[in-house]
XYZ file of C-alpha atoms in Angstrom:
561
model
C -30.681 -25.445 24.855
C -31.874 -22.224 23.404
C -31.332 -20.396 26.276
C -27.748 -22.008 26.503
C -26.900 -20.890 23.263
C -28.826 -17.266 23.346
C -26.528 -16.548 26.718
C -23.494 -18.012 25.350
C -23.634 -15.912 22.571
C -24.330 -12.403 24.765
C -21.581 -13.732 26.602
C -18.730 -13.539 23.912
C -20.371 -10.787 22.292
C -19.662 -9.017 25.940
C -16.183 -10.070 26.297
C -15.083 -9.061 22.240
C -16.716 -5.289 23.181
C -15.261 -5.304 26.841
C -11.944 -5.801 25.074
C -12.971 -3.240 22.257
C -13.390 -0.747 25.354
C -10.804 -1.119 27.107
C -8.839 1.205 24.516
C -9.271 4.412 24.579
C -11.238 6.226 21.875
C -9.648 9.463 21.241
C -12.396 12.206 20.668
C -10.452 14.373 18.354
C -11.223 12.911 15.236
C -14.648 13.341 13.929
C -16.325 11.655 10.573
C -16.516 15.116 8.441
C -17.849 13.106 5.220
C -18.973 9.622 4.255
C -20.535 8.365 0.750
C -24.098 7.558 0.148
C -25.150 4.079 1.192
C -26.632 2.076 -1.540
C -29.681 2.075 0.292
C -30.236 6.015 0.042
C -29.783 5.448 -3.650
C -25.519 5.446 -3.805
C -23.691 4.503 -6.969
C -20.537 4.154 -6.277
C -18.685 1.961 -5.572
C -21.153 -0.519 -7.238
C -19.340 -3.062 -4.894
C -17.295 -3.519 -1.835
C -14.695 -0.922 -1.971
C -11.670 -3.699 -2.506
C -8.547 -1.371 -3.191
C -7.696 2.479 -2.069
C -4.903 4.558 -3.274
C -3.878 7.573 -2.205
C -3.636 10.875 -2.047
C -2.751 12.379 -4.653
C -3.045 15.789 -6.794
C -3.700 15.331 -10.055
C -4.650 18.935 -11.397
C -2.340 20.459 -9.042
C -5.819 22.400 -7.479
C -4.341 22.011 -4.006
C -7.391 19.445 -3.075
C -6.343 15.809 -3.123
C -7.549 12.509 -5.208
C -7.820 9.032 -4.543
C -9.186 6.084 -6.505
C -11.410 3.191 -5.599
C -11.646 0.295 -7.205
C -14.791 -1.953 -6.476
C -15.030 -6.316 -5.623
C -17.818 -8.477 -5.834
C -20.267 -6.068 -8.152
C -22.255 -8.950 -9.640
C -24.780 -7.485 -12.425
C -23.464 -3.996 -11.693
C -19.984 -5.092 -12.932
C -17.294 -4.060 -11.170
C -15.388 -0.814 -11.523
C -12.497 2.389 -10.953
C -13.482 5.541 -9.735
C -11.335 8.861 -8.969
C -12.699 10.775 -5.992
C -11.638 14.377 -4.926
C -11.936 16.479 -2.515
C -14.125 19.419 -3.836
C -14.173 21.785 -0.744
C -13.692 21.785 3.282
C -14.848 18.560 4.279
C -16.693 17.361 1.241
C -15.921 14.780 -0.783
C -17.272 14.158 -4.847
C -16.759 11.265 -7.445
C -15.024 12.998 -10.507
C -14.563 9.938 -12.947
C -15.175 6.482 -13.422
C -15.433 3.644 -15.684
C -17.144 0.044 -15.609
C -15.595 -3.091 -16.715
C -18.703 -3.839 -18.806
C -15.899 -5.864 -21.146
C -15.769 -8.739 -18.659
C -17.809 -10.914 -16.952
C -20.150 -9.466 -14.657
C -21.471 -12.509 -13.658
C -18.075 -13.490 -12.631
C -15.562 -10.829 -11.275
C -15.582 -10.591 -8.136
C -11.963 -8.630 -7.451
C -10.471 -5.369 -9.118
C -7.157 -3.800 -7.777
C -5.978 -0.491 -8.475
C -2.616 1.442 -8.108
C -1.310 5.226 -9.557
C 1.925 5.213 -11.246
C 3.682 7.066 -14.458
C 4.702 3.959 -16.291
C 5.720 5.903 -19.973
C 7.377 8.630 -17.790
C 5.755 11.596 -19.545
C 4.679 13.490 -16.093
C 0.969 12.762 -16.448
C -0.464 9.835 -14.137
C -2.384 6.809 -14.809
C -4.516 4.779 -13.476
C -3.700 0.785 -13.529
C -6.220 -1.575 -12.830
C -6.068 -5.385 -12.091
C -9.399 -7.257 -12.884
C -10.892 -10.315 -12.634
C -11.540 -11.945 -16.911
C -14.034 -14.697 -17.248
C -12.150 -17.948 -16.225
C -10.952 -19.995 -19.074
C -12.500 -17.201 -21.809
C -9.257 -16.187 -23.813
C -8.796 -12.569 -25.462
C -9.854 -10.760 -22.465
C -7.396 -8.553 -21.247
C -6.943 -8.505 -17.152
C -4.701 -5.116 -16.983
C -6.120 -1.633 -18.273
C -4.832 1.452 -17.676
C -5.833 4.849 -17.872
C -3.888 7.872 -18.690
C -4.868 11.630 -17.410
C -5.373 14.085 -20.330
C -4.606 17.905 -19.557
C -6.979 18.962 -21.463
C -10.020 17.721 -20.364
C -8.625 17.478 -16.809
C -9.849 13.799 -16.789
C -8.850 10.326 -17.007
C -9.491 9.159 -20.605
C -13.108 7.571 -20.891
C -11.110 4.590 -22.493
C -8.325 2.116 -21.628
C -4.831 3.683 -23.086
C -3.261 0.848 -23.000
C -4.760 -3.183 -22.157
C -2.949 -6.600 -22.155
C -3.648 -9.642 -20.796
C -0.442 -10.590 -19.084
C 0.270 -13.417 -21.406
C -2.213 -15.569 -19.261
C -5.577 -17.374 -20.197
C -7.476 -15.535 -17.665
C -7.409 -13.748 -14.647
C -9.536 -16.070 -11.951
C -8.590 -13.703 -9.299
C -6.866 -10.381 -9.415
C -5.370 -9.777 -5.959
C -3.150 -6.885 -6.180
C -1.100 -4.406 -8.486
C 1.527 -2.266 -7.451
C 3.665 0.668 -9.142
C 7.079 1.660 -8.186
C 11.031 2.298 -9.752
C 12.045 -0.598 -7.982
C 15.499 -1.320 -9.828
C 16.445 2.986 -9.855
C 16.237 3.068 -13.925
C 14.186 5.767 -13.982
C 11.513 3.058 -15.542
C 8.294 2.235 -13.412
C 8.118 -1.548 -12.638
C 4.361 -2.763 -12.039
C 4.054 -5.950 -9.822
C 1.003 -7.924 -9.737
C -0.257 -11.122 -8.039
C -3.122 -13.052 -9.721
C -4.677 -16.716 -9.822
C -4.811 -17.539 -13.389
C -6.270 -20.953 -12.519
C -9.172 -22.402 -9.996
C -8.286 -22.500 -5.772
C -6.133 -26.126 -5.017
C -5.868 -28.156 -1.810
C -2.961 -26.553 0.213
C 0.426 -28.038 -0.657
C -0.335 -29.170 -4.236
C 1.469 -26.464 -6.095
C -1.259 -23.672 -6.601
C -1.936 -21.411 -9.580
C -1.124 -18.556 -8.114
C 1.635 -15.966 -9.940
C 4.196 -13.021 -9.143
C 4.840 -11.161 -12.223
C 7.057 -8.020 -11.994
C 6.946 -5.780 -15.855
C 8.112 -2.624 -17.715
C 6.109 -0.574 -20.326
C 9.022 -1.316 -23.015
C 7.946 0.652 -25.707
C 4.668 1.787 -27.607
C 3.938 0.700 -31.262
C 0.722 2.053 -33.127
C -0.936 2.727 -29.719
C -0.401 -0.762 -28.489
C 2.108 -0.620 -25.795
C 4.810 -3.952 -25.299
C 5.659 -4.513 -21.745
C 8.565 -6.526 -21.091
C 8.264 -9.444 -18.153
C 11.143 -8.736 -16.127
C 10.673 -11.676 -13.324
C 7.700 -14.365 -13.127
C 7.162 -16.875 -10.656
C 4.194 -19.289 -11.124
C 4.293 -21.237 -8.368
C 4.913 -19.448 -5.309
C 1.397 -20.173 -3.553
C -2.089 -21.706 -3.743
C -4.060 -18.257 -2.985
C -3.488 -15.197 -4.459
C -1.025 -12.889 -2.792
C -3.544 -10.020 -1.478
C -1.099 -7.696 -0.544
C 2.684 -6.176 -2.274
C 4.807 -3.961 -0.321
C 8.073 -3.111 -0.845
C 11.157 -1.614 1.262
C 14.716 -2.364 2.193
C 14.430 -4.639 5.066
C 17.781 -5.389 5.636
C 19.358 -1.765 4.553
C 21.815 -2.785 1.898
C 20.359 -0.592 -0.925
C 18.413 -2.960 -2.547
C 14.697 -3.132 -2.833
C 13.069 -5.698 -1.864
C 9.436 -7.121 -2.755
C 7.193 -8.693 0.008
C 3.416 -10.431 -1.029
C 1.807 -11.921 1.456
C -0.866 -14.555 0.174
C -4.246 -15.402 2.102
C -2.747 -19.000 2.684
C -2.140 -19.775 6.024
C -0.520 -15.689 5.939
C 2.342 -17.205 4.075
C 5.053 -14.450 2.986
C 7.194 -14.352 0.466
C 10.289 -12.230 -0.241
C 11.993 -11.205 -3.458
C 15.240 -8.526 -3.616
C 16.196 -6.682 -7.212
C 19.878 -7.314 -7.554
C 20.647 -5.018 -10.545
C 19.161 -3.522 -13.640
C 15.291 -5.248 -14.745
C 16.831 -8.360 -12.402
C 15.171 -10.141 -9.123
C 15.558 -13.082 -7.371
C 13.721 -15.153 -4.771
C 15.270 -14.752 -1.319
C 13.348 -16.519 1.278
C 8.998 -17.377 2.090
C 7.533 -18.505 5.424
C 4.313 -18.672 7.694
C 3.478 -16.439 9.914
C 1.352 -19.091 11.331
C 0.285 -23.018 10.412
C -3.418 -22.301 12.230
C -5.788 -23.240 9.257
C -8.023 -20.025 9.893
C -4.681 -17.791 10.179
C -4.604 -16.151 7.278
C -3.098 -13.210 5.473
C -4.786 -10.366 3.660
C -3.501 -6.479 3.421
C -1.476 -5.863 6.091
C 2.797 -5.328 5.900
C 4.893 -2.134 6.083
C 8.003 -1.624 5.891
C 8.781 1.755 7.601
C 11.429 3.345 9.595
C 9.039 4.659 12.630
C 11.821 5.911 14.661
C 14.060 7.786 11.989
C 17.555 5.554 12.441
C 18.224 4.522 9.528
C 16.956 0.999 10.073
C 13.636 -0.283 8.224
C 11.213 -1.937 10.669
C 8.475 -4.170 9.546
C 4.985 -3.973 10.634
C 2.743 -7.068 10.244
C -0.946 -7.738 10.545
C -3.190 -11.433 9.955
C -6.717 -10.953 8.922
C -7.964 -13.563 11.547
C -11.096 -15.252 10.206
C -15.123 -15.289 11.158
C -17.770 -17.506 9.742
C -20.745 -16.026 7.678
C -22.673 -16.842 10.989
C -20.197 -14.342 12.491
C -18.467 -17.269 14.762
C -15.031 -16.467 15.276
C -12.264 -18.593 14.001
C -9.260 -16.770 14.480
C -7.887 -13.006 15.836
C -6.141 -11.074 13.606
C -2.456 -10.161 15.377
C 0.143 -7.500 15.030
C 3.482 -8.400 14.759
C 6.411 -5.940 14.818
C 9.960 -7.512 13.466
C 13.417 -5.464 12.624
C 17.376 -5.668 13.441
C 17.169 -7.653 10.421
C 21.096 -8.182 8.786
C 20.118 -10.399 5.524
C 16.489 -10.497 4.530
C 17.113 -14.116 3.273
C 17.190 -15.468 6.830
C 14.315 -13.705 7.494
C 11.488 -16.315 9.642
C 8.494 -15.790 11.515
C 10.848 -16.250 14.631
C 12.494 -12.506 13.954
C 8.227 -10.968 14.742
C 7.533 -9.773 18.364
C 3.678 -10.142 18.925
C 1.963 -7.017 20.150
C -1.716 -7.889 20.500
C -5.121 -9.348 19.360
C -7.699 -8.478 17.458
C -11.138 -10.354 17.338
C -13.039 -8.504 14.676
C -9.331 -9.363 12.330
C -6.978 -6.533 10.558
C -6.418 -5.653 7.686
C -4.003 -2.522 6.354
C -1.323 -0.696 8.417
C -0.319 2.329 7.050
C 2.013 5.296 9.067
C 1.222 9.103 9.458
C 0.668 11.324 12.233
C -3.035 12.729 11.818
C -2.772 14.354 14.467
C -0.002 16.588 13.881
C 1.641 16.165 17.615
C 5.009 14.862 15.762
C 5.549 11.816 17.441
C 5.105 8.741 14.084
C 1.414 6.774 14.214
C 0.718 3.444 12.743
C -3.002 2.877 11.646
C -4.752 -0.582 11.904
C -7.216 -1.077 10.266
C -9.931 -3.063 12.148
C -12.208 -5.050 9.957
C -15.037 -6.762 12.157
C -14.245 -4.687 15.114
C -15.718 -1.745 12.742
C -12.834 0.027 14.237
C -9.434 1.993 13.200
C -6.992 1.702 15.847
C -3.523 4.272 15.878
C -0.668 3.017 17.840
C 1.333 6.075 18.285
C 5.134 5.938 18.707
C 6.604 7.410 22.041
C 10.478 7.158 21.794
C 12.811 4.175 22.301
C 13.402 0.587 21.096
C 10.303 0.621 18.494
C 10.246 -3.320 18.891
C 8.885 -3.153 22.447
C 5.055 -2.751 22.988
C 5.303 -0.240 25.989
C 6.698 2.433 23.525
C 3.455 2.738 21.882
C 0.390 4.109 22.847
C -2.625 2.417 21.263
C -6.156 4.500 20.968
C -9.389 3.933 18.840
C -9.973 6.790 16.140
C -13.327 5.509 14.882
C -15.650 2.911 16.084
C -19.144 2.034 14.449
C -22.268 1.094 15.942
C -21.380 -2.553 16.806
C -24.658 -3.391 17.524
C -27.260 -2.938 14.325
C -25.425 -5.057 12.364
C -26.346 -8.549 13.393
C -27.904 -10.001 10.233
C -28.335 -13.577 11.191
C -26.447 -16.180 8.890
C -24.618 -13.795 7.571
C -21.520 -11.194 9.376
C -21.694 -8.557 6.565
C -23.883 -5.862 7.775
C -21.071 -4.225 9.288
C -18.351 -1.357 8.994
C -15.936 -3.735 7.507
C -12.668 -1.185 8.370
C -10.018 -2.264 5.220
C -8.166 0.351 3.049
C -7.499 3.431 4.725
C -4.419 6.579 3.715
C -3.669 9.866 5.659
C -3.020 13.521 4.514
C -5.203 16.685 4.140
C -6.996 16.396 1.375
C -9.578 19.062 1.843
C -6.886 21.965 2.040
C -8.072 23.112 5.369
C -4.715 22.688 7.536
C -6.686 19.598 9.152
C -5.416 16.074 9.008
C -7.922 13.678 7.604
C -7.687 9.618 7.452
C -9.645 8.551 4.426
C -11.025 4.523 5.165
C -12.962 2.536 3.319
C -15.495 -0.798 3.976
C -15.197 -3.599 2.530
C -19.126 -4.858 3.781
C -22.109 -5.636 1.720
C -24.368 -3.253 4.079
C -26.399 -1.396 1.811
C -27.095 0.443 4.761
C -23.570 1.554 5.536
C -21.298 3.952 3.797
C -18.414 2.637 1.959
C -16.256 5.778 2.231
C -15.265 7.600 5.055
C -12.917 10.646 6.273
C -12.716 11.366 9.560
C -10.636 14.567 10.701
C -8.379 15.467 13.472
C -9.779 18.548 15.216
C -6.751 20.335 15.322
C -6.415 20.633 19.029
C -2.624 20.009 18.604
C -2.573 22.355 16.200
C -2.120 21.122 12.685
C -0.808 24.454 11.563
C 2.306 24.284 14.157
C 3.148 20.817 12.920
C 6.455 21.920 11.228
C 7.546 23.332 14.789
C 6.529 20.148 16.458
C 8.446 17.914 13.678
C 10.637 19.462 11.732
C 11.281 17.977 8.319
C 13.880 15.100 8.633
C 15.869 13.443 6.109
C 18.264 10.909 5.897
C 20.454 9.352 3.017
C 22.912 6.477 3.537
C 26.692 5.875 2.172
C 25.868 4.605 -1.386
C 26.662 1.023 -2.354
C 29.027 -0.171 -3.113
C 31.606 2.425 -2.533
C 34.021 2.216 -4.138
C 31.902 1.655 -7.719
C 32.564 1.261 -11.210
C 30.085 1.955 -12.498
C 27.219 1.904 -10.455
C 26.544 2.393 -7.324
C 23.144 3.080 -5.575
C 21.259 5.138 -2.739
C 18.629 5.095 -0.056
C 17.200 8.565 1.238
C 13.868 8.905 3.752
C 12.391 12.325 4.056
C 9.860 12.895 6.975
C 7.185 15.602 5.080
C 6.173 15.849 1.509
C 8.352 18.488 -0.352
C 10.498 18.956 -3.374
C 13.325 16.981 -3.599
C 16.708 16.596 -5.686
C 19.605 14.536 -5.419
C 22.896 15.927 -7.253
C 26.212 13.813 -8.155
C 29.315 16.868 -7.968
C 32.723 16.340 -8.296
C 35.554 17.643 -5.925
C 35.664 21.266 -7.327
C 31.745 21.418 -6.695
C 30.748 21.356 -10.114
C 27.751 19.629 -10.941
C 28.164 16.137 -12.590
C 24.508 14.574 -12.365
C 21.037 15.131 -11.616
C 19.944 11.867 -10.102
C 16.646 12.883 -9.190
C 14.570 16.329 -8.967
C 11.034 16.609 -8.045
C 8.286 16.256 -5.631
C 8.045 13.522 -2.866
C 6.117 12.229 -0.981
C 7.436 11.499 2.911
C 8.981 7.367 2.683
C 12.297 6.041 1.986
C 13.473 6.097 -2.102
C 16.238 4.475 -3.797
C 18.134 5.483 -6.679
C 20.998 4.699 -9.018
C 23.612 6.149 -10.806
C 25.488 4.473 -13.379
C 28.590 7.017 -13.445
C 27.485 9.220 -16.731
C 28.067 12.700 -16.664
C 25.448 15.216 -17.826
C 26.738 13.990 -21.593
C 26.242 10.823 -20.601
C 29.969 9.865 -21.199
C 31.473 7.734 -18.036
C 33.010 10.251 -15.767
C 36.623 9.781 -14.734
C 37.633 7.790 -11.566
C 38.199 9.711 -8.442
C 36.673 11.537 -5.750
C 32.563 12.688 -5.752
C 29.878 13.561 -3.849
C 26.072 12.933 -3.734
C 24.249 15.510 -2.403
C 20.591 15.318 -0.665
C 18.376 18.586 -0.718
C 14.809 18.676 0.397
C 13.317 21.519 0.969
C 16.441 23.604 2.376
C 17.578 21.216 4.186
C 20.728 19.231 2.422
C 22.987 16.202 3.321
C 26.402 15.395 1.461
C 28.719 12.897 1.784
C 32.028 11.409 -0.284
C 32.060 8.709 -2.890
C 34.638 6.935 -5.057
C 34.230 6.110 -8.327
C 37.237 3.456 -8.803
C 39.569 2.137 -12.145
């Protein structure tokens, strides 16, 4: 029997690395830096790396940031930390703070997102942590702001709260975005304020979606602008938001670890949201949902495409449950009739997946999607080729990275590995090389947590702008005609400077919708027909005008009686 188990075991361990293998690995990208495991004496994170944001520049040095925060710390307690790049492929921790304030015998998740919630041009930090269950007064949300004169976070919260809720039992995600195009930052969270249920009886699960309203004696007031308490059993582990269905307004997608159960929520004006439609991807018990949706426009036609990954399941013994799949779904008229029968499969994973993100590392122009591969100890690109983006041949799917997938076999237990979770592109050491920063979410203490790997720059990285010119696109604005407001959707391919300019028909400038720096992704914004005195302009004829870099894009609007 021990021999039937011992080959049985080789067996599928052979057929999940055949499979591994029989992708290519591209050789181009190398691991240029990785943190210090904990068992060479690393700090940070104290924990699994749970949540990755990035990049970002935060004293404008030309060398980008990210932040960390940390899950199942135990006695260590979990924390944030702000990482920067500090020269050509290296890598240093610049700030962080531990949630010594809340049980460290407890939390085991903290989420993290960047935003500029008071709108005074200096980030902050947000994070989403786990309170003692049932232990009132502790407050689940902190946020730090950066101070320009030390050229640091703050060493304290700015601002706490506790949601309005008893505790936080589980603190699956936070995210930061101008959903509604008020100029405010909304933050969305997902949290369990309650203990796990039996699937189907209700849940204690929440979607809350709030607004810094105002500040009062250094306490700030947030104002709840949508809650739903009842929307799932398990905490939603991922937020994403896009405009599925291209009809200017954003929506909000959270997938929860039941069953990978979606749900979908669309602002419809001003600080206003409203449910819209939820579903399964799949009704296999060990099916489940974790990180992985994007909504992205990979082939530049105005349409929004969404990219979907399941986290597949493995015992602690390491016994495979369920694959994680890709899914890719889009043509998509009304999000509210959106179902699991609108996905196209693409393909299996046995080691699970968990983030997809899009970039092109390696500067050849053509759009990548990044998988990241969880058990497989992998990070998988799927580059796009050209054509109907919903068809699998019109991708080309390579490894980037790849562990050692054999030293990790800890028996009873599946987490000595290269757990492949969080990852973000962009060249944060300055050195005209694209890097993927990734992160592990594994208990190893003999495996990094942190990793960048770098494109060699065979392509050449520094004749990317030749190869893909920066490409923009805004649609008519809605509705049209408007009185008084009417809104917009622009995508821009590259980073750059961007403004967006209301004139009226003897070219004189009306409005300033927007001017500033972007990031490449698809915006929305609003204008609620104020002039520069902020009077209501007259009806007649306008135009909205789209400059990024020096490339611009106009087109006519009405403003109507």
């Amino acid at each position: 029997t021990m021999k039937i188990n011992f080959f049985s075991i080789l067996f599928s361990f052979n057929i999940i690395f055949t499979n591994i293998l029989a992708t290519e690995i591209d050789s181009s990208f190398i691991v240029q830096w990785q943190d210090s495991t904990w068992g060479e004496g690393g700090l940070f994170p104290a924990g699994p790396a749970w949540n990755m944001v990035g990049p970002y520049d935060f004293d404008n040095d030309g060398f980008g940031d990210f932040v960390v925060s940390s899950s199942y710390a135990g006695q260590y307690c979990n924390g944030v930390y702000h990482y920067e790049a500090v020269n050509d492929d290296s890598i240093a921790v610049k700030w962080v703070y531990t949630f010594y304030d809340l049980s460290c015998a407890y939390d085991a998740y903290s989420s993290v997102a960047v935003g500029n919630i008071d709108g005074d041009n200096y980030p902050e930090i947000l994070s989403l942590v786990d309170t003692s269950p049932g232990v009132t007064g502790q407050r689940g949300l902190q946020i730090f702001e950066w101070s320009p004169d030390s050229m640091s976070f703050l060493s304290t919260p700015t601002f706490t709260w506790d949601m309005g809720l008893d505790s936080v039992w589980e603190a699956g995600q936070i995210f930061v975005e101008d959903l509604d195009g008020d100029n405010k930052e909304e933050i969305i969270v997902s949290v369990m304020d309650g203990p796990w249920e039996e699937i189907g009886s209700g849940g204690s699960s929440r979607l809350m979606i709030f607004e810094l309203d105002t500040v009062v004696n250094d306490s700030a007031i947030f104002n709840i602008e949508y809650e739903d308490n009842a929307w799932t059993n398990w905490s939603g582990y991922n937020i994403s938001t896009g405009d599925l269905d291209n009809d200017g307004l954003m929506e909000i997608y959270t997938v929860a670890y039941e069953y990978y159960h979606v749900i979908v929520y669309e602002n419809t004006e001003e600080d206003q949201y409203e449910y819209q439609t939820d579903f399964y991807v799949s009704s296999e018990l060990y099916e489940r949902g974790n990180q992985g949706i994007l909504i992205h426009d990979i082939n530049n036609d105005g349409a929004n495409e969404l990219f979907v990954l399941t986290s597949g399941t493995n015992t602690l013994a390491g016994t495979l449950l369920a694959p994680g799949k890709f899914y890719v779904a889009g043509n998509i008229d009304d999000v509210s009739t959106l179902s699991f029968a609108d996905f196209n499969y693409f393909a299996s994973y046995s080691g699970g997946l968990r983030q997809v993100i899009n970039g092109d590392a390696d500067g050849d122009g053509n759009p990548n999607l990044y998988l990241a591969g969880h058990y497989n100890e992998s990070l998988y690109d799927w580059e796009y080729n050209g054509g109907d983006p919903l068809l699998i041949e019109n991708y080309t799917e390579s490894i980037v990275f790849m562990d050692d997938t054999t030293d990790n076999y800890t028996p009873g237990n599946d987490q000595g590995k290269v757990r492949v979770a969080k990852l973000f592109t962009g060249d944060i050491d300055n050195d005209n090389k694209n890097d993927i920063i990734f992160s592990s979410a594994s208990f190893a203490p003999d495996k990094p947590h942190l990793f960048m790997i770098e494109h060699d720059g065979t392509l050449g990285f520094g004749n990317q702008h030749n190869l893909a010119p920066q490409r923009i696109s805004i649609g008519q604005n809605y509705p049209n005609p408007f009185n008084p407001e009417t809104r917009f959707q622009y995508t821009i391919s590259q980073s750059n400077q961007v403004s967006l300019v209301v004139y009226d028909i003897l070219g004189k400038e009306v409005r300033t919708i927007y001017e500033g720096f972007r990031n490449a992704g698809t915006y929305h914004a609003r204008w609620q027909g104020a002039g520069k005195n902020n009077q209501i302009v007259s009806s007649g004829v306008y135009f909205f005008q789209l400059k990024v870099g020096e490339n611009r894009i106009t087109k006519k609007m009405v403003f109507g009686k």
